CSV table of C-alpha atoms in Angstrom, one decimal:
chain,number,residue,atom,x,y,z
M,1,UNK,CA,-45.6,44.1,21.9
M,2,UNK,CA,-44.8,42.1,18.4
M,3,UNK,CA,-44.5,38.5,18.1
M,4,UNK,CA,-42.6,36.1,15.9
M,5,UNK,CA,-43.4,32.5,15.4
M,6,UNK,CA,-41.3,30.1,13.6
M,7,UNK,CA,-42.3,26.9,11.9
M,8,UNK,CA,-40.9,24.2,9.7
M,9,UNK,CA,-38.0,22.8,11.6
M,10,UNK,CA,-37.4,19.1,11.8
M,11,UNK,CA,-34.9,16.3,10.6
M,12,UNK,CA,-33.5,15.7,7.1
M,13,UNK,CA,-30.8,13.8,5.6
M,14,UNK,CA,-28.0,15.4,4.0
M,15,UNK,CA,-28.8,16.7,0.6
M,16,UNK,CA,-32.3,17.2,1.5
M,17,UNK,CA,-34.5,20.2,1.8
M,18,UNK,CA,-36.5,22.1,4.5
M,19,UNK,CA,-38.7,25.3,4.4
M,20,UNK,CA,-38.9,27.3,7.5
M,21,UNK,CA,-41.7,30.1,8.0
M,22,UNK,CA,-41.9,32.8,10.3
M,23,UNK,CA,-45.3,34.9,11.1
M,24,UNK,CA,-44.5,38.1,12.3
M,25,UNK,CA,-47.4,40.4,14.1
M,26,UNK,CA,-47.7,43.5,16.0
M,27,UNK,CA,-44.9,45.6,14.5
M,28,UNK,CA,-46.0,48.9,13.5
M,29,UNK,CA,-43.1,49.7,11.5
M,30,UNK,CA,-43.3,50.7,7.8
M,31,UNK,CA,-39.7,49.9,7.0
M,32,UNK,CA,-37.6,47.1,8.7
M,33,UNK,CA,-35.3,44.3,8.3
M,34,UNK,CA,-36.3,40.7,9.0
M,35,UNK,CA,-33.7,37.9,9.0
M,36,UNK,CA,-32.9,34.3,9.9
M,37,UNK,CA,-29.9,33.5,12.4
M,38,UNK,CA,-28.9,30.1,14.0
M,39,UNK,CA,-26.9,28.6,16.6
M,40,UNK,CA,-25.5,25.2,16.8
M,41,UNK,CA,-24.3,23.4,19.6
M,42,UNK,CA,-21.6,25.0,21.5
M,43,UNK,CA,-21.3,27.7,18.8
M,44,UNK,CA,-22.1,31.2,18.9
M,45,UNK,CA,-25.1,32.7,16.9
M,46,UNK,CA,-24.6,33.5,13.4
M,47,UNK,CA,-26.7,35.1,10.7
M,48,UNK,CA,-28.1,33.1,7.9
M,49,UNK,CA,-29.8,35.7,5.6
M,50,UNK,CA,-31.8,38.9,5.7
M,51,UNK,CA,-34.5,40.5,4.1
M,52,UNK,CA,-35.4,44.3,4.4
M,53,UNK,CA,-38.9,45.9,3.6
M,54,UNK,CA,-37.2,47.3,0.2
M,55,UNK,CA,-36.4,43.6,-1.0
M,56,UNK,CA,-32.8,43.9,-0.1
M,57,UNK,CA,-31.2,40.9,0.6
M,58,UNK,CA,-28.1,39.5,2.2
M,59,UNK,CA,-26.9,36.0,2.9
M,60,UNK,CA,-24.1,34.5,4.7
M,61,UNK,CA,-21.3,32.8,2.7
M,62,UNK,CA,-21.9,29.4,4.0
M,63,UNK,CA,-25.4,29.2,2.6
M,64,UNK,CA,-25.2,31.0,-0.7
M,65,UNK,CA,-26.6,29.1,-3.5
M,66,UNK,CA,-28.4,26.7,-1.2
M,67,UNK,CA,-30.7,28.9,0.8
M,68,UNK,CA,-33.1,31.5,-0.2
M,69,UNK,CA,-34.9,34.3,1.9
M,70,UNK,CA,-38.3,35.5,0.8
M,71,UNK,CA,-41.0,37.5,2.4
M,72,UNK,CA,-44.7,38.2,1.7
M,73,UNK,CA,-45.2,42.0,2.9
M,74,UNK,CA,-48.8,41.8,2.9
M,75,UNK,CA,-48.8,39.1,5.7
M,76,UNK,CA,-45.4,40.0,7.2
M,77,UNK,CA,-44.3,36.4,6.8
M,78,UNK,CA,-40.6,35.3,6.3
M,79,UNK,CA,-39.7,32.2,4.6
M,80,UNK,CA,-36.3,30.4,4.2
M,81,UNK,CA,-36.0,27.6,1.6
M,82,UNK,CA,-33.1,25.4,2.5
M,83,UNK,CA,-31.9,23.0,-0.2
M,84,UNK,CA,-28.6,20.5,-0.2
M,85,UNK,CA,-28.8,20.6,3.6
M,86,UNK,CA,-25.3,19.5,5.4
M,87,UNK,CA,-24.8,18.1,8.7
M,88,UNK,CA,-23.0,21.5,9.5
M,89,UNK,CA,-26.4,23.1,8.9
M,90,UNK,CA,-27.9,21.6,12.1
M,91,UNK,CA,-28.8,24.4,14.7
M,92,UNK,CA,-31.7,26.1,16.1
M,93,UNK,CA,-33.0,28.6,13.5
M,94,UNK,CA,-34.3,31.9,15.0
M,95,UNK,CA,-36.4,34.4,13.2
M,96,UNK,CA,-35.6,38.2,14.1
M,97,UNK,CA,-37.0,41.7,13.3
M,98,UNK,CA,-35.5,44.7,13.4
M,99,UNK,CA,-36.7,48.3,12.6
M,100,UNK,CA,-33.5,49.3,10.9
M,101,UNK,CA,-34.1,48.6,7.2
M,102,UNK,CA,-30.2,48.6,6.8
M,103,UNK,CA,-29.3,45.9,9.1
M,104,UNK,CA,-27.7,43.0,7.4
M,105,UNK,CA,-26.8,39.2,8.0
M,106,UNK,CA,-23.8,40.1,10.0
M,107,UNK,CA,-26.1,42.4,12.4
M,108,UNK,CA,-26.5,40.1,15.4
M,109,UNK,CA,-28.1,42.8,17.4
M,110,UNK,CA,-31.8,42.7,16.1
M,111,UNK,CA,-34.2,44.0,18.6
M,112,UNK,CA,-36.7,41.3,18.2
M,113,UNK,CA,-36.4,37.5,18.3
M,114,UNK,CA,-38.5,34.3,18.0
M,115,UNK,CA,-38.2,31.3,19.9
M,116,UNK,CA,-36.4,29.1,17.5
M,117,UNK,CA,-36.9,26.0,15.7
M,118,UNK,CA,-34.6,23.0,15.4
M,119,UNK,CA,-33.2,21.8,12.4
M,120,UNK,CA,-31.2,18.4,12.3
M,121,UNK,CA,-29.4,17.3,9.3
M,122,UNK,CA,-27.9,13.7,9.6
M,123,UNK,CA,-25.1,12.4,7.4
């Protein structure tokens, strides 16, 4: 059984930056997709960005130009650099893994999920 462990959440003022990391272990798939999703209070879960084993990246329109997703394939580490943060970015951010490399940011049915890390942006 694989594991996803997120780190890097915290509190920041609007306009600031945070970097999230996710360490994946125990997944024996050569091809896959990993992504970041978030859920704000009283709202549904939404995709933030995904990257697959071929390096294909997808982003939600709300974060394009501000967030950058990257991965270290050798270490199965996923990162999310978040710049120009806004109060509406406040949410619990989840790392997810799926064996379908064609999954995209609107695919909310990823198979494996981390526990989440809180990001709070104050105005």
